[in-house]
CSV table of C-alpha atoms and ligand atoms in Angstrom, one decimal:
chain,number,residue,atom,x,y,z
V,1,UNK,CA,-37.4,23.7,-0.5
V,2,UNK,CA,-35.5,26.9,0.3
V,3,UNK,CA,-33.1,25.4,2.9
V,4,UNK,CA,-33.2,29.2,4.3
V,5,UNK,CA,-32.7,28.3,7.4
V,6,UNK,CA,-30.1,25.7,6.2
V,7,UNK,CA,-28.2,28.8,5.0
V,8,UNK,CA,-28.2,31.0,7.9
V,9,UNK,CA,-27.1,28.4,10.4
V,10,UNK,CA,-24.4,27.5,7.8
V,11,UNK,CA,-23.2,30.9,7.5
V,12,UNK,CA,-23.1,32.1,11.1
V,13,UNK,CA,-21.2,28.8,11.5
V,14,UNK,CA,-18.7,29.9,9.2
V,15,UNK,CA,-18.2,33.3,10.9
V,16,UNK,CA,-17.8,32.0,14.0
V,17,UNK,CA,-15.4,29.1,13.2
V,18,UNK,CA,-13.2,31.9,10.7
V,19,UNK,CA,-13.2,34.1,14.1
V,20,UNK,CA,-11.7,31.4,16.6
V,21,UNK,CA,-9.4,30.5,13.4
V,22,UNK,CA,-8.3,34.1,12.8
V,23,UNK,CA,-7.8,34.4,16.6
V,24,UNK,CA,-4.9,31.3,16.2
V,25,UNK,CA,-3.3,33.5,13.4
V,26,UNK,CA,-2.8,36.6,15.1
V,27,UNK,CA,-1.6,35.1,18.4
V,28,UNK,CA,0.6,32.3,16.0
V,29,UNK,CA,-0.3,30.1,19.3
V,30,UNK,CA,-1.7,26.5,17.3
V,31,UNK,CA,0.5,23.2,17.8
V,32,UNK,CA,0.7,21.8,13.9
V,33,UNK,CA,0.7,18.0,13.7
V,34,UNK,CA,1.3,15.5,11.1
V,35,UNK,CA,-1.7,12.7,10.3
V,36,UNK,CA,0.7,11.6,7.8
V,37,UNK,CA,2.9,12.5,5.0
V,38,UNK,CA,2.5,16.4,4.2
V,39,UNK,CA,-0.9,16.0,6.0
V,40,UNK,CA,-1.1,18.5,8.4
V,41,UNK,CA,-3.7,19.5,11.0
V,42,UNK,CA,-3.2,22.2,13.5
V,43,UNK,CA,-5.6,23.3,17.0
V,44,UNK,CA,-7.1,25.6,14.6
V,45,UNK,CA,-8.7,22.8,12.2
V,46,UNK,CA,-10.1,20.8,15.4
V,47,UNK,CA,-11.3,23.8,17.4
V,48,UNK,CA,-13.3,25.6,14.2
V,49,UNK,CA,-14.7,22.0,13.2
V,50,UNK,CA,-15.8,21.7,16.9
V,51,UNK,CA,-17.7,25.1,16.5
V,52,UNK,CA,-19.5,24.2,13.2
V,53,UNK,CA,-20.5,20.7,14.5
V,54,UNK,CA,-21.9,22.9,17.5
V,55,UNK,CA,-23.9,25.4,15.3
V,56,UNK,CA,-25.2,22.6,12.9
V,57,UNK,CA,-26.3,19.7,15.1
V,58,UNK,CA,-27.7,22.5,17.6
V,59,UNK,CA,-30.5,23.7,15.1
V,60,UNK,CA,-30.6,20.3,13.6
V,61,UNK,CA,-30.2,17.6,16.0
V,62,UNK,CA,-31.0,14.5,14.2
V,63,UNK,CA,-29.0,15.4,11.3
V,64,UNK,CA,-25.7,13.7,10.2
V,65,UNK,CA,-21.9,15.0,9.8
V,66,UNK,CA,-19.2,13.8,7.5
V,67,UNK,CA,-16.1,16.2,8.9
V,68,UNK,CA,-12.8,15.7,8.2
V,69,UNK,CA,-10.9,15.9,11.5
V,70,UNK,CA,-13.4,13.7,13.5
V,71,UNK,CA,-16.4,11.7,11.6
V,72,UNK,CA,-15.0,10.6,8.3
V,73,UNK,CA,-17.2,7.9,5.9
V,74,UNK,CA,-16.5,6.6,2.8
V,75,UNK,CA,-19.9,6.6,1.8
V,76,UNK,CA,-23.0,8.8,2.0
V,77,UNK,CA,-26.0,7.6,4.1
V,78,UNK,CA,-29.3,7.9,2.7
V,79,UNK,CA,-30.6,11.5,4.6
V,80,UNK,CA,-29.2,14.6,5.6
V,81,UNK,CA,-25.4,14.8,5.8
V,82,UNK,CA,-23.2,18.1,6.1
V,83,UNK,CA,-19.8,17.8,4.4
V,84,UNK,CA,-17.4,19.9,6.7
V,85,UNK,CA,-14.0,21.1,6.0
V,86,UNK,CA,-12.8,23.2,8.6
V,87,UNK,CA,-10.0,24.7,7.6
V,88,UNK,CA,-9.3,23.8,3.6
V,89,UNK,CA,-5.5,25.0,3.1
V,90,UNK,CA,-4.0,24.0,6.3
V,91,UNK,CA,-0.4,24.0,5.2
V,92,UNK,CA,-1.1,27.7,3.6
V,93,UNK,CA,-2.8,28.2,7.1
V,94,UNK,CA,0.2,26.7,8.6
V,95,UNK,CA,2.5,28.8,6.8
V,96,UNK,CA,0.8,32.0,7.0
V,97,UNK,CA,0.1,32.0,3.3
V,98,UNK,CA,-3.5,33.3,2.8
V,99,UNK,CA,-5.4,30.8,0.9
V,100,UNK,CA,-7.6,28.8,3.2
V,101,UNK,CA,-11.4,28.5,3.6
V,102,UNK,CA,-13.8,26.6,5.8
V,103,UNK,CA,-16.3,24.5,3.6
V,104,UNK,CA,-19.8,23.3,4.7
V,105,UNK,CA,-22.1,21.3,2.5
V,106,UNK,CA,-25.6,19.7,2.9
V,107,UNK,CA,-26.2,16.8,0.8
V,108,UNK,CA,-29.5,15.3,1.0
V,109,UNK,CA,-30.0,11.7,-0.1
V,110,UNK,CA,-26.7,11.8,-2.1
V,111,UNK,CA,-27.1,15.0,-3.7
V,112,UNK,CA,-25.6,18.4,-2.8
V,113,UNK,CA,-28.7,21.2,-1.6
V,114,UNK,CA,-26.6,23.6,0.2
V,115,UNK,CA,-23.0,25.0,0.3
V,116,UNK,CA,-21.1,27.4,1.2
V,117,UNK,CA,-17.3,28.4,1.2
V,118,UNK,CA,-15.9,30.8,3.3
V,119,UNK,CA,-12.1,32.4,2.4
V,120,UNK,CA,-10.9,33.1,5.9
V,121,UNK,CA,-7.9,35.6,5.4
V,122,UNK,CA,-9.9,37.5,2.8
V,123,UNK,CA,-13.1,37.0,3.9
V,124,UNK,CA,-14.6,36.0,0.6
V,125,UNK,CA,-18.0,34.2,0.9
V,126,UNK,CA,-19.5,31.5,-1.7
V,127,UNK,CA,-22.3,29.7,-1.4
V,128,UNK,CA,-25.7,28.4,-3.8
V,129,UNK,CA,-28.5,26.4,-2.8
V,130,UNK,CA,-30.0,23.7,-5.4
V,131,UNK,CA,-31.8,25.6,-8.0
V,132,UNK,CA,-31.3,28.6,-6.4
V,133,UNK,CA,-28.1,29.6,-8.8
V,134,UNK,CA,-24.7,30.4,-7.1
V,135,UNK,CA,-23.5,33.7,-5.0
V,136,UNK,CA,-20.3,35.4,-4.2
V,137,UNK,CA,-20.3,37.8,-0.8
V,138,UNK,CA,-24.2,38.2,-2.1
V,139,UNK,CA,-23.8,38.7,-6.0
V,140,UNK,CA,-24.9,36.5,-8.7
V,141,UNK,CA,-21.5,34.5,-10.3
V,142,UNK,CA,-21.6,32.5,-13.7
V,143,UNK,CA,-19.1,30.1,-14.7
V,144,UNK,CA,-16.8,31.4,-17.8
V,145,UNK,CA,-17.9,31.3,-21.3
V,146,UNK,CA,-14.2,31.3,-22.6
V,147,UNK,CA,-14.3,27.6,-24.4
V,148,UNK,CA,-11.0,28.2,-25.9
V,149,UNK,CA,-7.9,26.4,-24.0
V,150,UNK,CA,-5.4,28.2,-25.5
V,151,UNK,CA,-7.8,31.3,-23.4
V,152,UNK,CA,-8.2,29.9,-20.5
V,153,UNK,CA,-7.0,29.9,-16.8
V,154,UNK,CA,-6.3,26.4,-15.3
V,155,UNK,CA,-6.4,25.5,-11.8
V,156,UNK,CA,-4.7,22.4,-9.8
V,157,UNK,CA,-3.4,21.1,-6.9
V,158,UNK,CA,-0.3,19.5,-6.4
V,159,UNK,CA,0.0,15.7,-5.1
V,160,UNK,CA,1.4,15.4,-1.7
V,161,UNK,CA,0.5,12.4,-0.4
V,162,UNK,CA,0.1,10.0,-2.7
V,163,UNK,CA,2.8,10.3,-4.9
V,164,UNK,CA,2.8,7.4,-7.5
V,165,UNK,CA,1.0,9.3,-10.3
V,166,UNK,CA,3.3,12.6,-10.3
V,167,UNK,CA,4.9,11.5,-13.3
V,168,UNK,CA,2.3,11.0,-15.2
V,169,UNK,CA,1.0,14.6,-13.4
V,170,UNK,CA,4.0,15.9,-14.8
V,171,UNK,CA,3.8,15.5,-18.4
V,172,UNK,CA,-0.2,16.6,-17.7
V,173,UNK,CA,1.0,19.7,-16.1
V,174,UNK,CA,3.8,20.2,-19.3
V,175,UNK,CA,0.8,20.1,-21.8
V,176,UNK,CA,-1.7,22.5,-19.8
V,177,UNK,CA,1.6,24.9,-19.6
V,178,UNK,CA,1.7,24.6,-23.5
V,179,UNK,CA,-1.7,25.3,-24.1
V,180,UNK,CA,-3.5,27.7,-21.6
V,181,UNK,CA,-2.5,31.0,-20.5
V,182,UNK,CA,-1.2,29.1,-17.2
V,183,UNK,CA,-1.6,27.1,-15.0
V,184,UNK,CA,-2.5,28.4,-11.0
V,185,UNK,CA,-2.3,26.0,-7.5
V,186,UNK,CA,-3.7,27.9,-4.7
V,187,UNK,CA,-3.8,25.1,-2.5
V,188,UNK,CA,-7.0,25.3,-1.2
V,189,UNK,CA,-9.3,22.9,-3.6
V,190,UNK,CA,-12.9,24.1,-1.9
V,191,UNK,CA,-12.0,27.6,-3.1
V,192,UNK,CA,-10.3,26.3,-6.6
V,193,UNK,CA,-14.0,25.1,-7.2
V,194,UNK,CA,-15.1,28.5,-6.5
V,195,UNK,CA,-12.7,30.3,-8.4
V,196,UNK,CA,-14.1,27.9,-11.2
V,197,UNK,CA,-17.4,29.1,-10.4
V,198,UNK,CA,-16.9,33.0,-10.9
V,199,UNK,CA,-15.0,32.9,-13.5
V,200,UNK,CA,-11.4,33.4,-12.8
V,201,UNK,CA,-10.2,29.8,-13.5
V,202,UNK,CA,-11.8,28.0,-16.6
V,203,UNK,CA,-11.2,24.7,-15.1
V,204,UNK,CA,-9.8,22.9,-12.5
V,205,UNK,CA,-8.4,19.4,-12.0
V,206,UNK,CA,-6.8,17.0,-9.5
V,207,UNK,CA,-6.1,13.6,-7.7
V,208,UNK,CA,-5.7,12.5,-4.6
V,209,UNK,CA,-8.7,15.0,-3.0
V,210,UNK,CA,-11.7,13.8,-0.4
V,211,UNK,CA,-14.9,14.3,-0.1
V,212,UNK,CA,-15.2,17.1,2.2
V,213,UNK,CA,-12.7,19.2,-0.3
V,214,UNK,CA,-15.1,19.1,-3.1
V,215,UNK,CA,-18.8,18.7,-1.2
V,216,UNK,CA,-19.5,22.5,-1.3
V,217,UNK,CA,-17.4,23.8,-4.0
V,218,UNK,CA,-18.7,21.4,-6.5
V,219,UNK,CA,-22.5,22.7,-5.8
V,220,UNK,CA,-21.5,25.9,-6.3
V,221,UNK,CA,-19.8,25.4,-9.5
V,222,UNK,CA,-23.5,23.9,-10.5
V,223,UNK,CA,-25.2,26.5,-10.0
V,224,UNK,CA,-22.9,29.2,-11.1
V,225,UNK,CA,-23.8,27.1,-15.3
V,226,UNK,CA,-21.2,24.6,-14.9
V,227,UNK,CA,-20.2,21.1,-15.2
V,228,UNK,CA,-18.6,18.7,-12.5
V,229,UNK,CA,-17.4,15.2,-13.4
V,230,UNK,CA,-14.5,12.3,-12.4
V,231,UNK,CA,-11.7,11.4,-14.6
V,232,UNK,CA,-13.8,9.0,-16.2
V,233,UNK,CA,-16.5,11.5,-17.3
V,234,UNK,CA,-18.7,9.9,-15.0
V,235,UNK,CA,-20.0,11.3,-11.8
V,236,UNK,CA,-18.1,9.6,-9.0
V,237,UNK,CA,-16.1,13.0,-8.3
V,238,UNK,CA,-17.2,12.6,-4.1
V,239,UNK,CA,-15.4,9.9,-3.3
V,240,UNK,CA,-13.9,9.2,-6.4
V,241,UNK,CA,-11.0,11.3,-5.0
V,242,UNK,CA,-10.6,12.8,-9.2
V,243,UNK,CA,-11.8,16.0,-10.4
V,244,UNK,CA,-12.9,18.0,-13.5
V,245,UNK,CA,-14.5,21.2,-13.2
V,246,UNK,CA,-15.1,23.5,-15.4
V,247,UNK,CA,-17.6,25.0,-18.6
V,248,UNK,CA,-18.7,21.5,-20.1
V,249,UNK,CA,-16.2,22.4,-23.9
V,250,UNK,CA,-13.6,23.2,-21.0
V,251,UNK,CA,-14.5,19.9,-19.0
V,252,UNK,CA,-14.0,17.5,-22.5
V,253,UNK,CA,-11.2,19.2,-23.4
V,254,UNK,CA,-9.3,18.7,-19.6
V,255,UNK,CA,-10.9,14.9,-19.7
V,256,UNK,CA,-9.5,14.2,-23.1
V,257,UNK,CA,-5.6,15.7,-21.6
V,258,UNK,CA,-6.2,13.7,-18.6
V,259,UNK,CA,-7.0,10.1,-20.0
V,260,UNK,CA,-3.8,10.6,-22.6
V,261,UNK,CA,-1.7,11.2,-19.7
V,262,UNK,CA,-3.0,8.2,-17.2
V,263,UNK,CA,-3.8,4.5,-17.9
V,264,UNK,CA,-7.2,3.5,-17.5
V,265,UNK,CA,-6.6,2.2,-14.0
V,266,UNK,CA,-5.0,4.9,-12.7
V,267,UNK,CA,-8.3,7.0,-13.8
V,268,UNK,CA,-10.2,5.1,-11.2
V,269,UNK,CA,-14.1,5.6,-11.0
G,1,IPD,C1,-6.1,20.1,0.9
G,1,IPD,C2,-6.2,21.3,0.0
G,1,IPD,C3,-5.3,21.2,-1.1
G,1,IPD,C4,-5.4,20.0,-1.9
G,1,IPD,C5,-5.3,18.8,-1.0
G,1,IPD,C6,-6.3,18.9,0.2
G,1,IPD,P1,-6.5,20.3,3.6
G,1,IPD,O1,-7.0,20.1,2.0
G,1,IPD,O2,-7.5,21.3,-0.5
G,1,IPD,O3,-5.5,22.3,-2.0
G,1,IPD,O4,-4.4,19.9,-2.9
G,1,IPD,O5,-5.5,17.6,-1.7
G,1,IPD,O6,-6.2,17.7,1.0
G,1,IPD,O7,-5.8,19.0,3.9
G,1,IPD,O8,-5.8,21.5,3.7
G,1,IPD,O9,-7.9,20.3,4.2
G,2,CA,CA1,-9.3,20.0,2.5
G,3,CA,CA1,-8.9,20.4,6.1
Protein backbone atom coordinates (compact mmCIF):
# COMPACT_ATOMS: atom_id res chain seq x y z
CA UNK A 1 0.00 0.00 0.00
CA UNK A 2 1.30 3.54 -0.79
CA UNK A 3 -0.61 5.40 1.98
CA UNK A 4 -0.29 8.40 -0.69
CA UNK A 5 -3.08 9.82 0.30
CA UNK A 6 -2.07 9.13 3.95
CA UNK A 7 0.84 11.43 3.14
CA UNK A 8 -0.73 14.36 1.69
CA UNK A 9 -3.43 14.79 4.30
CA UNK A 10 -0.54 14.44 6.82
CA UNK A 11 1.49 17.02 5.33
CA UNK A 12 -1.00 19.75 4.56
CA UNK A 13 -1.95 19.07 8.27
CA UNK A 14 1.40 19.93 9.25
CA UNK A 15 1.47 23.20 7.27
CA UNK A 16 -1.50 24.31 8.45
CA UNK A 17 -1.02 23.54 12.18
CA UNK A 18 3.01 25.19 11.82
CA UNK A 19 1.00 28.35 10.34
CA UNK A 20 -1.58 28.85 13.30
CA UNK A 21 1.63 27.97 15.53
CA UNK A 22 3.96 30.53 13.81
CA UNK A 23 1.08 33.04 13.99
CA UNK A 24 1.31 32.62 18.26
CA UNK A 25 5.16 33.34 17.84
CA UNK A 26 5.09 36.47 16.08
CA UNK A 27 2.22 38.00 18.05
CA UNK A 28 3.98 36.33 21.47
CA UNK A 29 0.04 36.16 22.41
CA UNK A 30 -0.17 32.14 23.94
CA UNK A 31 -1.03 31.65 27.78
CA UNK A 32 1.75 28.86 28.88
CA UNK A 33 0.43 26.39 31.50
CA UNK A 34 1.94 23.83 33.60
CA UNK A 35 0.42 20.02 33.42
CA UNK A 36 2.99 19.29 35.91
CA UNK A 37 6.53 19.67 36.84
CA UNK A 38 8.51 21.37 33.87
CA UNK A 39 5.53 20.11 31.70
CA UNK A 40 4.43 22.83 29.82
CA UNK A 41 1.61 23.31 27.33
CA UNK A 42 0.76 26.56 25.80
CA UNK A 43 -2.68 27.79 23.32
CA UNK A 44 -0.38 27.00 20.63
CA UNK A 45 0.00 23.07 21.42
CA UNK A 46 -3.98 22.77 21.84
CA UNK A 47 -4.97 24.99 18.85
CA UNK A 48 -2.41 23.19 16.21
CA UNK A 49 -3.52 19.58 17.65
CA UNK A 50 -7.13 20.83 17.11
CA UNK A 51 -6.21 21.60 13.35
CA UNK A 52 -4.47 18.18 12.65
CA UNK A 53 -7.33 16.13 14.42
CA UNK A 54 -9.50 18.33 11.96
CA UNK A 55 -7.44 17.46 8.67
CA UNK A 56 -7.05 13.71 9.70
CA UNK A 57 -10.46 12.48 10.96
CA UNK A 58 -11.93 14.74 8.06
CA UNK A 59 -10.50 12.49 5.17
CA UNK A 60 -10.52 9.57 7.48
CA UNK A 61 -13.41 9.48 9.62
CA UNK A 62 -13.41 6.16 11.21
CA UNK A 63 -9.84 6.28 11.97
CA UNK A 64 -8.38 6.57 15.49
CA UNK A 65 -6.04 9.34 17.38
CA UNK A 66 -3.57 8.96 20.08
CA UNK A 67 -2.58 12.94 20.67
CA UNK A 68 -0.95 14.14 23.37
CA UNK A 69 -2.97 17.19 24.61
CA UNK A 70 -6.44 15.46 24.37
CA UNK A 71 -6.70 11.52 23.54
CA UNK A 72 -3.86 9.86 25.33
CA UNK A 73 -3.69 5.66 25.58
CA UNK A 74 -1.26 3.60 27.00
CA UNK A 75 -1.79 1.09 24.58
CA UNK A 76 -2.25 0.74 20.77
CA UNK A 77 -5.65 -0.67 19.49
CA UNK A 78 -5.64 -3.12 16.84
CA UNK A 79 -6.33 -0.67 13.44
CA UNK A 80 -5.42 2.58 12.31
CA UNK A 81 -4.13 5.04 14.94
CA UNK A 82 -2.27 8.47 14.24
CA UNK A 83 0.34 9.32 16.83
CA UNK A 84 0.14 13.23 17.15
CA UNK A 85 2.49 15.64 18.69
CA UNK A 86 1.55 18.94 18.12
CA UNK A 87 4.08 20.92 19.08
CA UNK A 88 7.42 18.66 20.19
CA UNK A 89 9.73 21.37 22.07
CA UNK A 90 7.18 23.35 23.92
CA UNK A 91 9.50 24.84 26.50
CA UNK A 92 12.04 25.78 23.35
CA UNK A 93 8.58 26.98 21.79
CA UNK A 94 7.91 28.70 25.05
CA UNK A 95 11.17 30.31 25.20
CA UNK A 96 11.54 31.36 21.76
CA UNK A 97 14.33 28.93 21.17
CA UNK A 98 13.93 27.34 17.74
CA UNK A 99 13.77 23.69 18.06
CA UNK A 100 10.29 22.45 17.87
CA UNK A 101 8.40 20.26 15.44
CA UNK A 102 4.88 18.93 15.06
CA UNK A 103 4.98 14.97 14.64
CA UNK A 104 2.22 12.86 13.00
CA UNK A 105 2.46 9.11 12.70
CA UNK A 106 0.07 6.29 11.33
CA UNK A 107 0.54 3.00 12.90
CA UNK A 108 -1.51 0.34 11.56
CA UNK A 109 -2.07 -2.77 13.73
CA UNK A 110 0.86 -1.83 16.01
CA UNK A 111 3.28 -0.98 13.43
CA UNK A 112 4.38 2.46 12.12
CA UNK A 113 3.32 2.94 8.01
CA UNK A 114 3.54 6.60 7.84
CA UNK A 115 5.33 9.66 9.44
CA UNK A 116 6.24 12.74 9.18
CA UNK A 117 8.08 15.44 11.24
CA UNK A 118 7.74 18.95 10.55
CA UNK A 119 10.55 21.61 12.19
CA UNK A 120 8.37 24.63 12.58
CA UNK A 121 10.91 27.56 13.02
CA UNK A 122 13.05 26.15 10.21
CA UNK A 123 10.67 24.64 8.24
CA UNK A 124 12.51 21.36 7.83
CA UNK A 125 10.26 18.47 6.67
CA UNK A 126 10.84 14.55 7.40
CA UNK A 127 8.87 11.97 6.69
CA UNK A 128 9.05 7.93 5.11
CA UNK A 129 6.38 5.58 4.57
CA UNK A 130 6.92 1.70 5.27
CA UNK A 131 9.18 0.40 2.66
CA UNK A 132 9.17 3.32 0.96
CA UNK A 133 12.81 4.55 2.49
CA UNK A 134 13.02 7.93 4.42
CA UNK A 135 12.97 11.74 2.99
CA UNK A 136 14.15 15.07 4.12
CA UNK A 137 12.25 18.39 2.48
CA UNK A 138 11.96 15.64 -0.64
CA UNK A 139 15.60 14.06 -0.73
CA UNK A 140 16.58 10.55 0.01
CA UNK A 141 18.46 10.53 3.79
CA UNK A 142 20.53 7.40 5.11
CA UNK A 143 21.42 6.86 8.63
CA UNK A 144 25.32 7.27 9.28
CA UNK A 145 27.87 4.70 8.48
CA UNK A 146 30.34 6.17 11.21
CA UNK A 147 30.45 2.88 13.61
CA UNK A 148 33.22 4.33 15.55
CA UNK A 149 32.13 6.11 19.07
CA UNK A 150 34.96 7.81 19.65
CA UNK A 151 33.53 9.46 15.78
CA UNK A 152 30.41 9.90 16.51
CA UNK A 153 27.77 12.66 17.39
CA UNK A 154 25.40 11.75 20.30
CA UNK A 155 22.07 13.06 20.96
CA UNK A 156 19.86 13.21 24.29
CA UNK A 157 17.43 14.78 26.20
CA UNK A 158 17.57 15.88 29.57
CA UNK A 159 15.13 14.44 32.43
CA UNK A 160 12.71 16.91 33.63
CA UNK A 161 10.12 15.26 35.07
CA UNK A 162 10.98 12.39 36.48
CA UNK A 163 13.98 12.94 38.16
CA UNK A 164 15.02 9.71 40.17
CA UNK A 165 17.47 8.34 37.56
CA UNK A 166 19.65 11.66 36.90
CA UNK A 167 22.31 10.29 38.77
CA UNK A 168 22.73 7.44 37.20
CA UNK A 169 22.06 9.78 33.81
CA UNK A 170 24.92 11.60 35.06
CA UNK A 171 27.69 9.31 35.14
CA UNK A 172 25.99 8.04 31.51
CA UNK A 173 26.32 11.43 30.19
CA UNK A 174 30.24 11.64 31.85
CA UNK A 175 31.15 8.55 29.77
CA UNK A 176 29.45 9.63 26.35
CA UNK A 177 31.48 13.03 26.97
CA UNK A 178 34.68 10.86 27.27
CA UNK A 179 34.19 9.00 24.31
CA UNK A 180 32.28 10.69 21.38
CA UNK A 181 32.99 13.85 19.80
CA UNK A 182 30.04 15.32 22.07
CA UNK A 183 27.23 15.04 23.21
CA UNK A 184 24.00 17.47 21.69
CA UNK A 185 20.27 18.04 23.59
CA UNK A 186 18.04 19.90 21.30
CA UNK A 187 15.08 19.33 23.14
CA UNK A 188 12.86 18.26 20.75
CA UNK A 189 13.08 14.22 20.68
CA UNK A 190 10.69 13.76 17.37
CA UNK A 191 13.39 15.79 15.49
CA UNK A 192 16.48 14.03 17.63
CA UNK A 193 15.16 10.90 15.80
CA UNK A 194 15.42 12.61 12.66
CA UNK A 195 18.60 14.13 13.06
CA UNK A 196 19.55 10.29 13.76
CA UNK A 197 18.02 9.61 10.55
CA UNK A 198 20.12 11.98 8.16
CA UNK A 199 23.05 11.56 9.62
CA UNK A 200 24.06 14.40 11.81
CA UNK A 201 23.67 12.49 15.19
CA UNK A 202 24.99 8.73 15.25
CA UNK A 203 22.70 7.92 17.98
CA UNK A 204 20.39 9.04 20.32
CA UNK A 205 19.15 8.06 23.71
CA UNK A 206 16.72 8.83 26.60
CA UNK A 207 14.20 8.15 29.47
CA UNK A 208 11.28 9.42 30.57
CA UNK A 209 9.78 10.09 26.64
CA UNK A 210 5.97 9.00 25.38
CA UNK A 211 4.73 7.62 22.70
CA UNK A 212 3.71 10.33 20.58
CA UNK A 213 7.61 11.75 20.96
CA UNK A 214 8.97 8.79 19.17
CA UNK A 215 5.80 7.46 16.89
CA UNK A 216 7.07 9.25 13.74
CA UNK A 217 10.65 9.86 14.31
CA UNK A 218 11.36 6.26 15.03
CA UNK A 219 9.80 5.17 11.35
CA UNK A 220 11.79 7.52 9.86
CA UNK A 221 15.00 6.40 11.41
CA UNK A 222 13.82 2.85 9.78
CA UNK A 223 13.70 3.70 6.69
CA UNK A 224 16.59 6.09 6.54
CA UNK A 225 18.90 2.00 7.25
CA UNK A 226 18.66 2.17 10.95
CA UNK A 227 17.92 0.51 14.03
CA UNK A 228 15.32 1.41 16.93
CA UNK A 229 15.29 -0.49 20.23
CA UNK A 230 14.39 -0.05 24.30
CA UNK A 231 17.00 -0.14 26.89
CA UNK A 232 16.62 -3.64 27.03
CA UNK A 233 17.44 -4.34 23.36
CA UNK A 234 14.10 -5.36 22.97
CA UNK A 235 11.47 -3.50 21.05
CA UNK A 236 9.12 -1.89 23.58
CA UNK A 237 10.63 1.64 22.70
CA UNK A 238 6.49 3.12 22.21
CA UNK A 239 5.49 2.97 25.42
CA UNK A 240 8.41 1.72 26.90
CA UNK A 241 9.18 5.40 27.62
CA UNK A 242 13.39 4.23 26.78
CA UNK A 243 15.23 4.92 23.68
CA UNK A 244 18.15 3.74 21.50
CA UNK A 245 18.48 4.97 18.13
CA UNK A 246 21.03 4.79 16.02
CA UNK A 247 23.31 2.57 13.19
CA UNK A 248 22.76 -1.02 14.78
CA UNK A 249 27.28 -1.10 15.90
CA UNK A 250 26.11 2.45 17.30
CA UNK A 251 22.89 1.03 18.93
CA UNK A 252 25.11 -2.06 20.91
CA UNK A 253 27.60 0.13 21.75
CA UNK A 254 24.87 2.98 23.48
CA UNK A 255 22.86 -0.34 24.99
CA UNK A 256 26.06 -1.77 26.39
CA UNK A 257 26.88 2.20 28.23
CA UNK A 258 23.34 2.25 29.24
CA UNK A 259 22.84 -1.14 31.14
CA UNK A 260 26.44 -0.39 33.04
CA UNK A 261 25.07 2.82 34.15
CA UNK A 262 21.28 1.63 35.37
CA UNK A 263 20.13 -1.46 37.37
CA UNK A 264 18.10 -3.90 35.58
CA UNK A 265 14.92 -2.46 37.01
CA UNK A 266 15.50 0.80 36.23
CA UNK A 267 15.87 -0.42 32.42
CA UNK A 268 12.28 -1.26 32.37
CA UNK A 269 10.85 -3.11 29.29
C1 LIG B 1 9.42 16.85 25.06
C2 LIG B 1 10.57 16.98 24.10
C3 LIG B 1 11.89 16.87 24.82
C4 LIG B 1 12.00 15.60 25.59
C5 LIG B 1 10.81 15.42 26.50
C6 LIG B 1 9.51 15.53 25.74
P1 LIG B 1 7.10 18.10 24.61
O1 LIG B 1 8.18 16.92 24.38
O2 LIG B 1 10.53 15.97 23.13
O3 LIG B 1 12.97 16.88 23.92
O4 LIG B 1 13.20 15.64 26.33
O5 LIG B 1 10.89 14.18 27.16
O6 LIG B 1 8.41 15.41 26.63
O7 LIG B 1 6.63 17.97 26.03
O8 LIG B 1 7.76 19.37 24.31
O9 LIG B 1 6.05 17.70 23.62
CA1 LIG C 1 6.85 15.73 22.82
CA1 LIG D 1 4.09 18.23 22.85
Amino acid sequence: MSYKKELEVIQKAAEAAAMIIREYTKNSTFEIKLKGKNDLVTDADLASEKKIIENILHSFPDDMILAEESEQKVSLPEGRVWIIDPIDGTTNFAHGFPAYCISIALWENKKPVVGLVMEVANGEVFHAVKGGGAFRNGDTIRISEETDPSASLIGTGFPYKDLDLVDNYLVLFKRMMGKTHGVRRPGTAAWDLCNVACGRFEGFYEYGLSAWDVAAGSLIIQEAGGTVMDWTGGSNWLFGQRIIAGNAPMCDFLLKEIQECFRKDELRA
